[in-house]
């Protein structure tokens, strides 16, 4: 015979916290102005927490008038009360008003070695307080990097920085970033910011490490001030593409700090501004593309994002664009077979495919809003489209789906597959005439006068919104109305699944 009565046990122990007459621990929590005394039982605290098992032991505990005295100034009474109720009742139920309080709860749970709280609190922070995380990104990145227990938070910060490196400069606390983090972002070729903004951020970061008495205006600096700043930024400055800054911005923003730049570089940039045809014969980094791609730049990303949102002529520019493109596959690195494509790109959600056909200057591709699988059949959608892009000016031609029932194909012997024959990479994509592009299910042809081709290079990008809310591993929030709920070890998550519309027939191509 076996029965479990955890609910009653939790209720009775929680009642014991509120109305017992045999407390033997006085807990002085917080500091002056925000302090409170709690009463508790050492036997419960020591049984539930390895931290308290040590802190309240005979070797460490301080007693006074028969009670153990425990002091903790670095945790607020509000957060400690949440911790204490969890220790007694095994229930985490509270309404926290700010992301800062949730982070404080996470840090307190970690310090007190309450391991089963750490993951649920992280998921709550990620699901309900993402805007706050993004506004305090450097702090969260630093905290999660320093603590191996915060795996979910660290994974989020790492992925966010990888997908959107510009977030480093979008937060109010970027001046506190460590040098290695700043350098890792400056090295990125896909950093989508005006170079003059990057310059200004780097200068501000360096000045934040100089004397607090330093005057702000560099025109009032002495040579020693410039030498100090140059020394602070010696690893960062070579990563700023100052030669790509517009002349007006260069004059207003860079010239005042010319003493921190190599004299040869400064003179060469000035010369090219007066004589645009003059070469810059110095070893400088190439302009940023704004995306991890060998085929397109951020200008093309803005065009594709505008097509996704059906913006018409009201096209995005990069500060408006709400999408980032995460590279999933590059043919020259991963290969040109359907097997590799499906291994790397299936079940990734919306994707953009970019294709450089062999023996052609064209750049073609398609957008799939429903994702990829390899289990056969055509999928229905009205939001997919094909396109052809120009080489460098961020313009192109779009062809939207006409026969929605055959918009996207899920076939194991094909890689990207749009329409009946509209754009399909088949077999080994580099084999002559192995791929085809014949208008059938989409409005118009995107590859002029060519029906078959082979691939020189192709890339696949996962399309993600920059402010996508995070979910738990199961896909469901552990929160309700901003209140954290859950009996420790007993939070149940569910996943709603949707079987896509499948047409298992496969017409002859």
GROMACS .gro file of C-alpha atoms in nm:
model
  509
    1UNK     CA    1   0.000   0.000   0.000
    2UNK     CA    2   0.135   0.340  -0.096
    3UNK     CA    3  -0.034   0.681  -0.070
    4UNK     CA    4   0.107   1.031  -0.096
    5UNK     CA    5  -0.036   1.333   0.084
    6UNK     CA    6   0.204   1.606  -0.022
    7UNK     CA    7  -0.065   1.874  -0.047
    8UNK     CA    8  -0.172   1.834   0.316
    9UNK     CA    9   0.190   1.817   0.426
   10UNK     CA   10   0.264   2.143   0.244
   11UNK     CA   11  -0.038   2.314   0.399
   12UNK     CA   12   0.045   2.200   0.753
   13UNK     CA   13   0.411   2.303   0.732
   14UNK     CA   14   0.317   2.642   0.584
   15UNK     CA   15   0.079   2.694   0.877
   16UNK     CA   16   0.362   2.607   1.112
   17UNK     CA   17   0.565   2.897   0.970
   18UNK     CA   18   0.285   3.143   1.048
   19UNK     CA   19   0.160   3.030   1.388
   20UNK     CA   20   0.405   2.808   1.575
   21UNK     CA   21   0.508   2.859   1.938
   22UNK     CA   22   0.840   2.677   1.923
   23UNK     CA   23   1.056   2.888   1.688
   24UNK     CA   24   1.425   2.861   1.765
   25UNK     CA   25   1.574   3.083   1.492
   26UNK     CA   26   1.551   3.462   1.468
   27UNK     CA   27   1.637   3.580   1.118
   28UNK     CA   28   1.736   3.946   1.075
   29UNK     CA   29   1.696   4.017   0.704
   30UNK     CA   30   1.780   4.334   0.508
   31UNK     CA   31   1.936   4.663   0.608
   32UNK     CA   32   1.817   4.975   0.786
   33UNK     CA   33   1.510   5.119   0.617
   34UNK     CA   34   1.426   4.785   0.461
   35UNK     CA   35   1.474   4.526   0.734
   36UNK     CA   36   1.253   4.266   0.898
   37UNK     CA   37   1.280   3.987   1.154
   38UNK     CA   38   1.151   3.639   1.068
   39UNK     CA   39   1.106   3.343   1.303
   40UNK     CA   40   1.170   2.988   1.190
   41UNK     CA   41   1.267   2.635   1.292
   42UNK     CA   42   1.626   2.523   1.247
   43UNK     CA   43   1.529   2.160   1.188
   44UNK     CA   44   1.320   2.255   0.882
   45UNK     CA   45   1.572   2.504   0.746
   46UNK     CA   46   1.862   2.258   0.779
   47UNK     CA   47   1.665   1.971   0.627
   48UNK     CA   48   1.559   2.174   0.323
   49UNK     CA   49   1.874   2.370   0.243
   50UNK     CA   50   2.240   2.270   0.238
   51UNK     CA   51   2.319   2.637   0.292
   52UNK     CA   52   2.122   2.649   0.617
   53UNK     CA   53   2.249   2.305   0.718
   54UNK     CA   54   2.593   2.463   0.741
   55UNK     CA   55   2.498   2.815   0.852
   56UNK     CA   56   2.286   2.694   1.145
   57UNK     CA   57   2.521   2.420   1.259
   58UNK     CA   58   2.679   2.429   1.604
   59UNK     CA   59   3.010   2.527   1.448
   60UNK     CA   60   2.871   2.838   1.279
   61UNK     CA   61   2.549   2.946   1.450
   62UNK     CA   62   2.540   3.232   1.697
   63UNK     CA   63   2.289   3.196   1.982
   64UNK     CA   64   2.124   3.458   2.199
   65UNK     CA   65   1.874   3.387   2.479
   66UNK     CA   66   1.820   3.033   2.354
   67UNK     CA   67   1.758   3.128   1.991
   68UNK     CA   68   1.988   3.103   1.694
   69UNK     CA   69   2.053   3.447   1.544
   70UNK     CA   70   2.088   3.457   1.165
   71UNK     CA   71   2.166   3.781   0.981
   72UNK     CA   72   2.142   3.837   0.606
   73UNK     CA   73   2.176   4.191   0.471
   74UNK     CA   74   2.214   4.125   0.096
   75UNK     CA   75   1.859   3.991   0.046
   76UNK     CA   76   1.545   4.203   0.078
   77UNK     CA   77   1.273   4.093   0.323
   78UNK     CA   78   1.025   4.058   0.035
   79UNK     CA   79   1.243   3.808  -0.149
   80UNK     CA   80   1.343   3.624   0.167
   81UNK     CA   81   0.979   3.573   0.259
   82UNK     CA   82   0.925   3.402  -0.078
   83UNK     CA   83   1.226   3.178  -0.010
   84UNK     CA   84   1.111   3.097   0.343
   85UNK     CA   85   0.760   3.000   0.233
   86UNK     CA   86   0.907   2.776  -0.035
   87UNK     CA   87   1.133   2.607   0.222
   88UNK     CA   88   0.838   2.530   0.450
   89UNK     CA   89   0.565   2.446   0.201
   90UNK     CA   90   0.749   2.346  -0.115
   91UNK     CA   91   0.540   2.603  -0.302
   92UNK     CA   92   0.666   2.900  -0.500
   93UNK     CA   93   0.379   3.144  -0.531
   94UNK     CA   94   0.439   3.515  -0.541
   95UNK     CA   95   0.375   3.829  -0.740
   96UNK     CA   96   0.699   4.006  -0.818
   97UNK     CA   97   0.665   4.355  -0.959
   98UNK     CA   98   0.994   4.401  -1.144
   99UNK     CA   99   1.248   4.199  -1.334
  100UNK     CA  100   1.504   4.315  -1.079
  101UNK     CA  101   1.309   4.136  -0.805
  102UNK     CA  102   1.297   3.815  -1.010
  103UNK     CA  103   1.673   3.833  -1.061
  104UNK     CA  104   1.718   3.889  -0.687
  105UNK     CA  105   1.507   3.579  -0.621
  106UNK     CA  106   1.722   3.379  -0.862
  107UNK     CA  107   2.044   3.494  -0.697
  108UNK     CA  108   1.904   3.420  -0.350
  109UNK     CA  109   1.794   3.071  -0.454
  110UNK     CA  110   2.141   3.003  -0.589
  111UNK     CA  111   2.318   3.136  -0.280
  112UNK     CA  112   2.100   2.923  -0.051
  113UNK     CA  113   2.156   2.619  -0.273
  114UNK     CA  114   1.787   2.571  -0.353
  115UNK     CA  115   1.866   2.398  -0.680
  116UNK     CA  116   1.512   2.300  -0.781
  117UNK     CA  117   1.409   2.668  -0.784
  118UNK     CA  118   1.680   2.784  -1.021
  119UNK     CA  119   1.538   2.660  -1.350
  120UNK     CA  120   1.172   2.763  -1.288
  121UNK     CA  121   1.280   3.112  -1.179
  122UNK     CA  122   1.500   3.146  -1.487
  123UNK     CA  123   1.213   3.043  -1.713
  124UNK     CA  124   0.983   3.292  -1.541
  125UNK     CA  125   1.238   3.567  -1.597
  126UNK     CA  126   1.276   3.475  -1.964
  127UNK     CA  127   0.904   3.440  -2.031
  128UNK     CA  128   0.761   3.735  -1.843
  129UNK     CA  129   1.041   3.990  -1.826
  130UNK     CA  130   1.216   3.976  -2.163
  131UNK     CA  131   1.190   4.354  -2.227
  132UNK     CA  132   1.358   4.413  -1.891
  133UNK     CA  133   1.628   4.159  -1.976
  134UNK     CA  134   1.700   4.336  -2.304
  135UNK     CA  135   1.717   4.672  -2.127
  136UNK     CA  136   1.962   4.530  -1.872
  137UNK     CA  137   2.134   4.289  -2.105
  138UNK     CA  138   2.492   4.345  -1.991
  139UNK     CA  139   2.405   4.278  -1.627
  140UNK     CA  140   2.218   3.957  -1.713
  141UNK     CA  141   2.494   3.844  -1.949
  142UNK     CA  142   2.754   3.902  -1.679
  143UNK     CA  143   2.552   3.724  -1.409
  144UNK     CA  144   2.475   3.421  -1.624
  145UNK     CA  145   2.833   3.398  -1.752
  146UNK     CA  146   2.967   3.387  -1.397
  147UNK     CA  147   2.728   3.119  -1.270
  148UNK     CA  148   2.718   2.775  -1.428
  149UNK     CA  149   2.379   2.703  -1.266
  150UNK     CA  150   2.205   2.968  -1.477
  151UNK     CA  151   2.212   2.758  -1.794
  152UNK     CA  152   1.884   2.878  -1.944
  153UNK     CA  153   1.965   3.244  -1.887
  154UNK     CA  154   2.316   3.205  -2.024
  155UNK     CA  155   2.185   3.022  -2.333
  156UNK     CA  156   1.936   3.304  -2.395
  157UNK     CA  157   2.199   3.577  -2.356
  158UNK     CA  158   2.450   3.393  -2.573
  159UNK     CA  159   2.198   3.327  -2.849
  160UNK     CA  160   2.067   3.684  -2.833
  161UNK     CA  161   2.416   3.828  -2.864
  162UNK     CA  162   2.491   3.588  -3.148
  163UNK     CA  163   2.171   3.671  -3.335
  164UNK     CA  164   2.158   4.044  -3.261
  165UNK     CA  165   2.504   4.176  -3.165
  166UNK     CA  166   2.377   4.534  -3.179
  167UNK     CA  167   2.180   4.466  -2.859
  168UNK     CA  168   2.500   4.542  -2.669
  169UNK     CA  169   2.460   4.910  -2.760
  170UNK     CA  170   2.081   4.920  -2.726
  171UNK     CA  171   2.092   4.886  -2.348
  172UNK     CA  172   2.152   5.154  -2.093
  173UNK     CA  173   2.432   4.961  -1.924
  174UNK     CA  174   2.663   4.890  -2.219
  175UNK     CA  175   2.930   5.114  -2.064
  176UNK     CA  176   2.978   4.844  -1.798
  177UNK     CA  177   3.047   4.569  -2.054
  178UNK     CA  178   3.382   4.396  -2.019
  179UNK     CA  179   3.639   4.446  -2.293
  180UNK     CA  180   3.620   4.091  -2.429
  181UNK     CA  181   3.242   4.115  -2.476
  182UNK     CA  182   3.278   4.450  -2.652
  183UNK     CA  183   3.549   4.313  -2.881
  184UNK     CA  184   3.343   4.006  -2.966
  185UNK     CA  185   3.070   4.239  -3.094
  186UNK     CA  186   3.303   4.480  -3.276
  187UNK     CA  187   3.453   4.185  -3.463
  188UNK     CA  188   3.116   4.093  -3.608
  189UNK     CA  189   3.077   4.162  -3.976
  190UNK     CA  190   2.698   4.143  -3.933
  191UNK     CA  191   2.670   4.421  -3.674
  192UNK     CA  192   2.376   4.627  -3.801
  193UNK     CA  193   2.455   4.981  -3.687
  194UNK     CA  194   2.582   5.292  -3.860
  195UNK     CA  195   2.959   5.289  -3.820
  196UNK     CA  196   2.955   5.638  -3.673
  197UNK     CA  197   2.723   5.510  -3.398
  198UNK     CA  198   2.965   5.226  -3.330
  199UNK     CA  199   3.248   5.481  -3.311
  200UNK     CA  200   3.054   5.697  -3.064
  201UNK     CA  201   2.970   5.395  -2.846
  202UNK     CA  202   3.334   5.283  -2.836
  203UNK     CA  203   3.451   5.634  -2.747
  204UNK     CA  204   3.191   5.656  -2.469
  205UNK     CA  205   3.295   5.313  -2.337
  206UNK     CA  206   3.658   5.425  -2.327
  207UNK     CA  207   3.584   5.759  -2.162
  208UNK     CA  208   3.384   5.578  -1.892
  209UNK     CA  209   3.715   5.420  -1.787
  210UNK     CA  210   3.901   5.749  -1.760
  211UNK     CA  211   3.917   5.990  -1.468
  212UNK     CA  212   3.583   6.105  -1.328
  213UNK     CA  213   3.715   6.462  -1.336
  214UNK     CA  214   3.779   6.448  -1.711
  215UNK     CA  215   3.604   6.725  -1.904
  216UNK     CA  216   3.360   6.593  -2.165
  217UNK     CA  217   3.467   6.815  -2.454
  218UNK     CA  218   3.776   6.666  -2.627
  219UNK     CA  219   3.864   7.012  -2.761
  220UNK     CA  220   3.965   7.097  -2.402
  221UNK     CA  221   4.180   6.787  -2.354
  222UNK     CA  222   4.556   6.781  -2.323
  223UNK     CA  223   4.775   6.531  -2.509
  224UNK     CA  224   4.794   6.306  -2.205
  225UNK     CA  225   4.414   6.261  -2.210
  226UNK     CA  226   4.423   6.136  -2.568
  227UNK     CA  227   4.708   5.899  -2.487
  228UNK     CA  228   4.511   5.751  -2.197
  229UNK     CA  229   4.205   5.697  -2.418
  230UNK     CA  230   4.420   5.551  -2.696
  231UNK     CA  231   4.571   5.304  -2.451
  232UNK     CA  232   4.229   5.201  -2.317
  233UNK     CA  233   4.097   5.142  -2.670
  234UNK     CA  234   4.409   4.985  -2.822
  235UNK     CA  235   4.227   4.654  -2.886
  236UNK     CA  236   3.896   4.812  -2.989
  237UNK     CA  237   3.991   5.090  -3.231
  238UNK     CA  238   4.129   4.861  -3.505
  239UNK     CA  239   3.787   4.694  -3.518
  240UNK     CA  240   3.597   5.016  -3.598
  241UNK     CA  241   3.566   5.073  -3.973
  242UNK     CA  242   3.636   5.446  -3.950
  243UNK     CA  243   3.707   5.459  -4.324
  244UNK     CA  244   3.339   5.381  -4.394
  245UNK     CA  245   3.202   5.671  -4.188
  246UNK     CA  246   3.032   5.942  -4.396
  247UNK     CA  247   3.242   6.261  -4.443
  248UNK     CA  248   3.006   6.483  -4.244
  249UNK     CA  249   2.999   6.240  -3.952
  250UNK     CA  250   3.374   6.189  -3.978
  251UNK     CA  251   3.429   6.564  -3.945
  252UNK     CA  252   3.188   6.607  -3.652
  253UNK     CA  253   3.247   6.286  -3.456
  254UNK     CA  254   3.588   6.142  -3.547
  255UNK     CA  255   3.804   6.450  -3.613
  256UNK     CA  256   3.789   6.571  -3.248
  257UNK     CA  257   3.958   6.242  -3.149
  258UNK     CA  258   4.205   6.224  -3.439
  259UNK     CA  259   4.500   6.196  -3.198
  260UNK     CA  260   4.394   5.844  -3.099
  261UNK     CA  261   4.402   5.722  -3.461
  262UNK     CA  262   4.713   5.623  -3.657
  263UNK     CA  263   4.828   5.936  -3.843
  264UNK     CA  264   4.860   5.750  -4.174
  265UNK     CA  265   4.502   5.621  -4.152
  266UNK     CA  266   4.359   5.962  -4.064
  267UNK     CA  267   4.541   6.133  -4.352
  268UNK     CA  268   4.441   5.860  -4.600
  269UNK     CA  269   4.074   5.892  -4.506
  270UNK     CA  270   4.087   6.271  -4.540
  271UNK     CA  271   4.249   6.238  -4.881
  272UNK     CA  272   3.983   5.997  -5.004
  273UNK     CA  273   3.708   6.230  -4.886
  274UNK     CA  274   3.851   6.506  -5.105
  275UNK     CA  275   3.956   6.270  -5.385
  276UNK     CA  276   3.708   5.978  -5.382
  277UNK     CA  277   3.905   5.787  -5.646
  278UNK     CA  278   4.219   5.773  -5.433
  279UNK     CA  279   4.286   5.420  -5.301
  280UNK     CA  280   4.309   5.343  -4.931
  281UNK     CA  281   4.629   5.140  -4.941
  282UNK     CA  282   4.631   5.064  -4.569
  283UNK     CA  283   4.533   4.733  -4.411
  284UNK     CA  284   4.174   4.802  -4.298
  285UNK     CA  285   3.875   4.579  -4.239
  286UNK     CA  286   3.607   4.555  -4.509
  287UNK     CA  287   3.271   4.731  -4.459
  288UNK     CA  288   3.019   4.544  -4.246
  289UNK     CA  289   2.753   4.354  -4.438
  290UNK     CA  290   2.502   4.355  -4.153
  291UNK     CA  291   2.442   3.980  -4.185
  292UNK     CA  292   2.650   3.663  -4.168
  293UNK     CA  293   2.629   3.603  -4.541
  294UNK     CA  294   2.858   3.572  -4.840
  295UNK     CA  295   2.569   3.652  -5.074
  296UNK     CA  296   2.372   3.949  -4.940
  297UNK     CA  297   2.400   4.259  -4.720
  298UNK     CA  298   2.166   4.415  -4.466
  299UNK     CA  299   2.006   4.615  -4.749
  300UNK     CA  300   1.878   4.291  -4.899
  301UNK     CA  301   1.759   4.179  -4.555
  302UNK     CA  302   1.548   4.494  -4.532
  303UNK     CA  303   1.394   4.422  -4.873
  304UNK     CA  304   1.308   4.063  -4.782
  305UNK     CA  305   1.170   4.169  -4.441
  306UNK     CA  306   0.950   4.427  -4.617
  307UNK     CA  307   0.817   4.153  -4.846
  308UNK     CA  308   0.748   3.927  -4.548
  309UNK     CA  309   0.535   4.201  -4.389
  310UNK     CA  310   0.381   4.300  -4.725
  311UNK     CA  311   0.503   4.658  -4.691
  312UNK     CA  312   0.473   4.737  -5.061
  313UNK     CA  313   0.670   5.048  -5.149
  314UNK     CA  314   0.697   5.151  -4.784
  315UNK     CA  315   1.019   4.953  -4.741
  316UNK     CA  316   1.200   4.902  -4.411
  317UNK     CA  317   1.542   5.041  -4.342
  318UNK     CA  318   1.757   4.860  -4.090
  319UNK     CA  319   1.650   5.050  -3.778
  320UNK     CA  320   1.284   4.965  -3.854
  321UNK     CA  321   1.336   4.602  -3.954
  322UNK     CA  322   1.199   4.374  -3.680
  323UNK     CA  323   1.365   4.055  -3.808
  324UNK     CA  324   1.708   3.906  -3.784
  325UNK     CA  325   1.836   3.626  -4.005
  326UNK     CA  326   2.024   3.345  -3.832
  327UNK     CA  327   2.247   3.141  -4.061
  328UNK     CA  328   2.158   2.771  -4.054
  329UNK     CA  329   2.352   2.643  -4.354
  330UNK     CA  330   2.609   2.755  -4.608
  331UNK     CA  331   2.658   2.511  -4.893
  332UNK     CA  332   3.031   2.564  -4.932
  333UNK     CA  333   3.072   2.473  -4.564
  334UNK     CA  334   2.806   2.209  -4.499
  335UNK     CA  335   2.746   2.057  -4.842
  336UNK     CA  336   2.494   2.054  -5.126
  337UNK     CA  337   2.268   1.754  -5.058
  338UNK     CA  338   1.905   1.715  -4.944
  339UNK     CA  339   2.025   1.510  -4.646
  340UNK     CA  340   2.242   1.792  -4.513
  341UNK     CA  341   1.970   2.047  -4.580
  342UNK     CA  342   1.708   1.856  -4.380
  343UNK     CA  343   1.949   1.777  -4.096
  344UNK     CA  344   2.031   2.144  -4.045
  345UNK     CA  345   1.710   2.320  -4.148
  346UNK     CA  346   1.409   2.102  -4.062
  347UNK     CA  347   1.178   2.217  -3.780
  348UNK     CA  348   1.339   2.562  -3.759
  349UNK     CA  349   1.030   2.766  -3.843
  350UNK     CA  350   1.026   3.036  -4.112
  351UNK     CA  351   1.332   3.040  -4.337
  352UNK     CA  352   1.480   3.237  -4.624
  353UNK     CA  353   1.673   3.053  -4.895
  354UNK     CA  354   1.940   3.234  -5.100
  355UNK     CA  355   2.085   3.072  -5.412
  356UNK     CA  356   2.372   3.176  -5.640
  357UNK     CA  357   2.325   2.967  -5.957
  358UNK     CA  358   2.638   2.853  -6.137
  359UNK     CA  359   2.734   3.042  -6.455
  360UNK     CA  360   2.502   3.330  -6.365
  361UNK     CA  361   2.515   3.669  -6.197
  362UNK     CA  362   2.163   3.626  -6.062
  363UNK     CA  363   2.080   3.580  -5.695
  364UNK     CA  364   1.749   3.402  -5.639
  365UNK     CA  365   1.566   3.257  -5.343
  366UNK     CA  366   1.246   3.201  -5.154
  367UNK     CA  367   1.070   3.255  -4.822
  368UNK     CA  368   0.900   2.964  -4.645
  369UNK     CA  369   0.684   3.076  -4.349
  370UNK     CA  370   0.594   2.726  -4.224
  371UNK     CA  371   0.931   2.553  -4.198
  372UNK     CA  372   1.074   2.237  -4.352
  373UNK     CA  373   1.031   1.862  -4.307
  374UNK     CA  374   1.119   1.564  -4.522
  375UNK     CA  375   0.819   1.336  -4.479
  376UNK     CA  376   0.649   1.400  -4.813
  377UNK     CA  377   0.368   1.610  -4.949
  378UNK     CA  378   0.291   1.968  -5.040
  379UNK     CA  379   0.200   2.230  -4.782
  380UNK     CA  380  -0.051   2.511  -4.812
  381UNK     CA  381   0.029   2.875  -4.735
  382UNK     CA  382  -0.048   3.212  -4.888
  383UNK     CA  383   0.258   3.382  -4.737
  384UNK     CA  384   0.547   3.213  -4.918
  385UNK     CA  385   0.718   3.386  -5.209
  386UNK     CA  386   1.011   3.363  -5.448
  387UNK     CA  387   1.245   3.648  -5.535
  388UNK     CA  388   1.539   3.769  -5.738
  389UNK     CA  389   1.780   4.024  -5.586
  390UNK     CA  390   2.008   4.279  -5.745
  391UNK     CA  391   2.378   4.263  -5.670
  392UNK     CA  392   2.430   4.560  -5.443
  393UNK     CA  393   2.156   4.820  -5.422
  394UNK     CA  394   1.900   4.632  -5.216
  395UNK     CA  395   1.628   4.601  -5.479
  396UNK     CA  396   1.467   4.301  -5.638
  397UNK     CA  397   1.171   4.122  -5.791
  398UNK     CA  398   0.914   3.919  -5.598
  399UNK     CA  399   0.682   3.640  -5.714
  400UNK     CA  400   0.408   3.547  -5.467
  401UNK     CA  401   0.237   3.209  -5.452
  402UNK     CA  402  -0.056   3.160  -5.689
  403UNK     CA  403  -0.153   2.799  -5.615
  404UNK     CA  404  -0.138   2.792  -5.235
  405UNK     CA  405  -0.203   2.416  -5.212
  406UNK     CA  406   0.141   2.352  -5.364
  407UNK     CA  407   0.326   2.644  -5.205
  408UNK     CA  408   0.599   2.441  -5.033
  409UNK     CA  409   0.717   2.084  -5.081
  410UNK     CA  410   0.842   1.854  -4.806
  411UNK     CA  411   1.037   1.584  -4.989
  412UNK     CA  412   1.337   1.384  -4.875
  413UNK     CA  413   1.499   1.381  -5.220
  414UNK     CA  414   1.490   1.762  -5.244
  415UNK     CA  415   1.634   2.045  -5.047
  416UNK     CA  416   1.446   2.378  -5.067
  417UNK     CA  417   1.133   2.307  -5.271
  418UNK     CA  418   0.881   2.575  -5.374
  419UNK     CA  419   0.576   2.500  -5.587
  420UNK     CA  420   0.539   2.214  -5.833
  421UNK     CA  421   0.853   2.309  -6.024
  422UNK     CA  422   0.899   2.678  -5.944
  423UNK     CA  423   1.222   2.647  -5.745
  424UNK     CA  424   1.364   2.312  -5.639
  425UNK     CA  425   1.714   2.197  -5.545
  426UNK     CA  426   1.724   1.826  -5.626
  427UNK     CA  427   1.983   1.549  -5.596
  428UNK     CA  428   2.331   1.690  -5.556
  429UNK     CA  429   2.272   2.059  -5.609
  430UNK     CA  430   2.605   2.114  -5.788
  431UNK     CA  431   2.536   1.851  -6.053
  432UNK     CA  432   2.460   2.003  -6.393
  433UNK     CA  433   2.085   2.068  -6.444
  434UNK     CA  434   1.996   1.899  -6.115
  435UNK     CA  435   1.786   2.194  -5.998
  436UNK     CA  436   1.495   2.358  -6.174
  437UNK     CA  437   1.302   2.682  -6.186
  438UNK     CA  438   0.991   2.656  -6.405
  439UNK     CA  439   0.690   2.878  -6.318
  440UNK     CA  440   0.392   2.670  -6.215
  441UNK     CA  441   0.255   2.752  -5.870
  442UNK     CA  442   0.392   3.106  -5.834
  443UNK     CA  443   0.294   3.420  -6.021
  444UNK     CA  444   0.599   3.463  -6.242
  445UNK     CA  445   0.945   3.330  -6.325
  446UNK     CA  446   1.237   3.460  -6.122
  447UNK     CA  447   1.516   3.310  -6.333
  448UNK     CA  448   1.500   3.447  -6.688
  449UNK     CA  449   1.502   3.199  -6.978
  450UNK     CA  450   1.641   2.916  -6.764
  451UNK     CA  451   1.453   2.608  -6.643
  452UNK     CA  452   1.737   2.397  -6.503
  453UNK     CA  453   2.059   2.496  -6.331
  454UNK     CA  454   2.322   2.391  -6.078
  455UNK     CA  455   2.419   2.573  -5.760
  456UNK     CA  456   2.744   2.758  -5.702
  457UNK     CA  457   2.654   2.860  -5.346
  458UNK     CA  458   2.346   2.871  -5.128
  459UNK     CA  459   2.258   2.983  -4.776
  460UNK     CA  460   1.960   2.916  -4.550
  461UNK     CA  461   1.855   3.157  -4.275
  462UNK     CA  462   1.613   3.112  -3.990
  463UNK     CA  463   1.387   3.419  -3.972
  464UNK     CA  464   1.323   3.536  -3.617
  465UNK     CA  465   1.156   3.843  -3.472
  466UNK     CA  466   1.393   4.050  -3.262
  467UNK     CA  467   1.148   4.063  -2.970
  468UNK     CA  468   1.021   3.704  -2.976
  469UNK     CA  469   0.908   3.595  -2.630
  470UNK     CA  470   1.089   3.304  -2.476
  471UNK     CA  471   0.921   2.983  -2.372
  472UNK     CA  472   1.022   2.688  -2.165
  473UNK     CA  473   1.161   2.373  -2.320
  474UNK     CA  474   0.811   2.232  -2.341
  475UNK     CA  475   0.678   2.544  -2.510
  476UNK     CA  476   0.443   2.651  -2.232
  477UNK     CA  477   0.483   2.923  -1.972
  478UNK     CA  478   0.495   2.833  -1.605
  479UNK     CA  479   0.336   3.170  -1.531
  480UNK     CA  480  -0.018   3.300  -1.499
  481UNK     CA  481  -0.104   3.671  -1.487
  482UNK     CA  482   0.245   3.765  -1.376
  483UNK     CA  483   0.226   3.539  -1.071
  484UNK     CA  484   0.481   3.262  -1.033
  485UNK     CA  485   0.307   2.939  -0.939
  486UNK     CA  486   0.430   2.587  -0.886
  487UNK     CA  487   0.485   2.317  -0.630
  488UNK     CA  488   0.854   2.233  -0.640
  489UNK     CA  489   0.918   1.932  -0.857
  490UNK     CA  490   0.559   1.926  -0.970
  491UNK     CA  491   0.514   2.190  -1.238
  492UNK     CA  492   0.355   2.026  -1.539
  493UNK     CA  493   0.398   2.179  -1.882
  494UNK     CA  494   0.203   2.094  -2.194
  495UNK     CA  495   0.262   2.135  -2.564
  496UNK     CA  496  -0.009   2.203  -2.816
  497UNK     CA  497   0.079   2.038  -3.144
  498UNK     CA  498  -0.062   2.112  -3.486
  499UNK     CA  499  -0.042   1.869  -3.772
  500UNK     CA  500   0.015   2.074  -4.088
  501UNK     CA  501  -0.201   2.036  -4.393
  502UNK     CA  502  -0.036   1.762  -4.590
  503UNK     CA  503  -0.085   1.655  -4.950
  504UNK     CA  504   0.104   1.330  -4.988
  505UNK     CA  505   0.060   1.319  -5.361
  506UNK     CA  506   0.365   1.410  -5.565
  507UNK     CA  507   0.300   1.514  -5.921
  508UNK     CA  508   0.550   1.450  -6.194
  509UNK     CA  509   0.794   1.731  -6.238
   0.00000   0.00000   0.00000
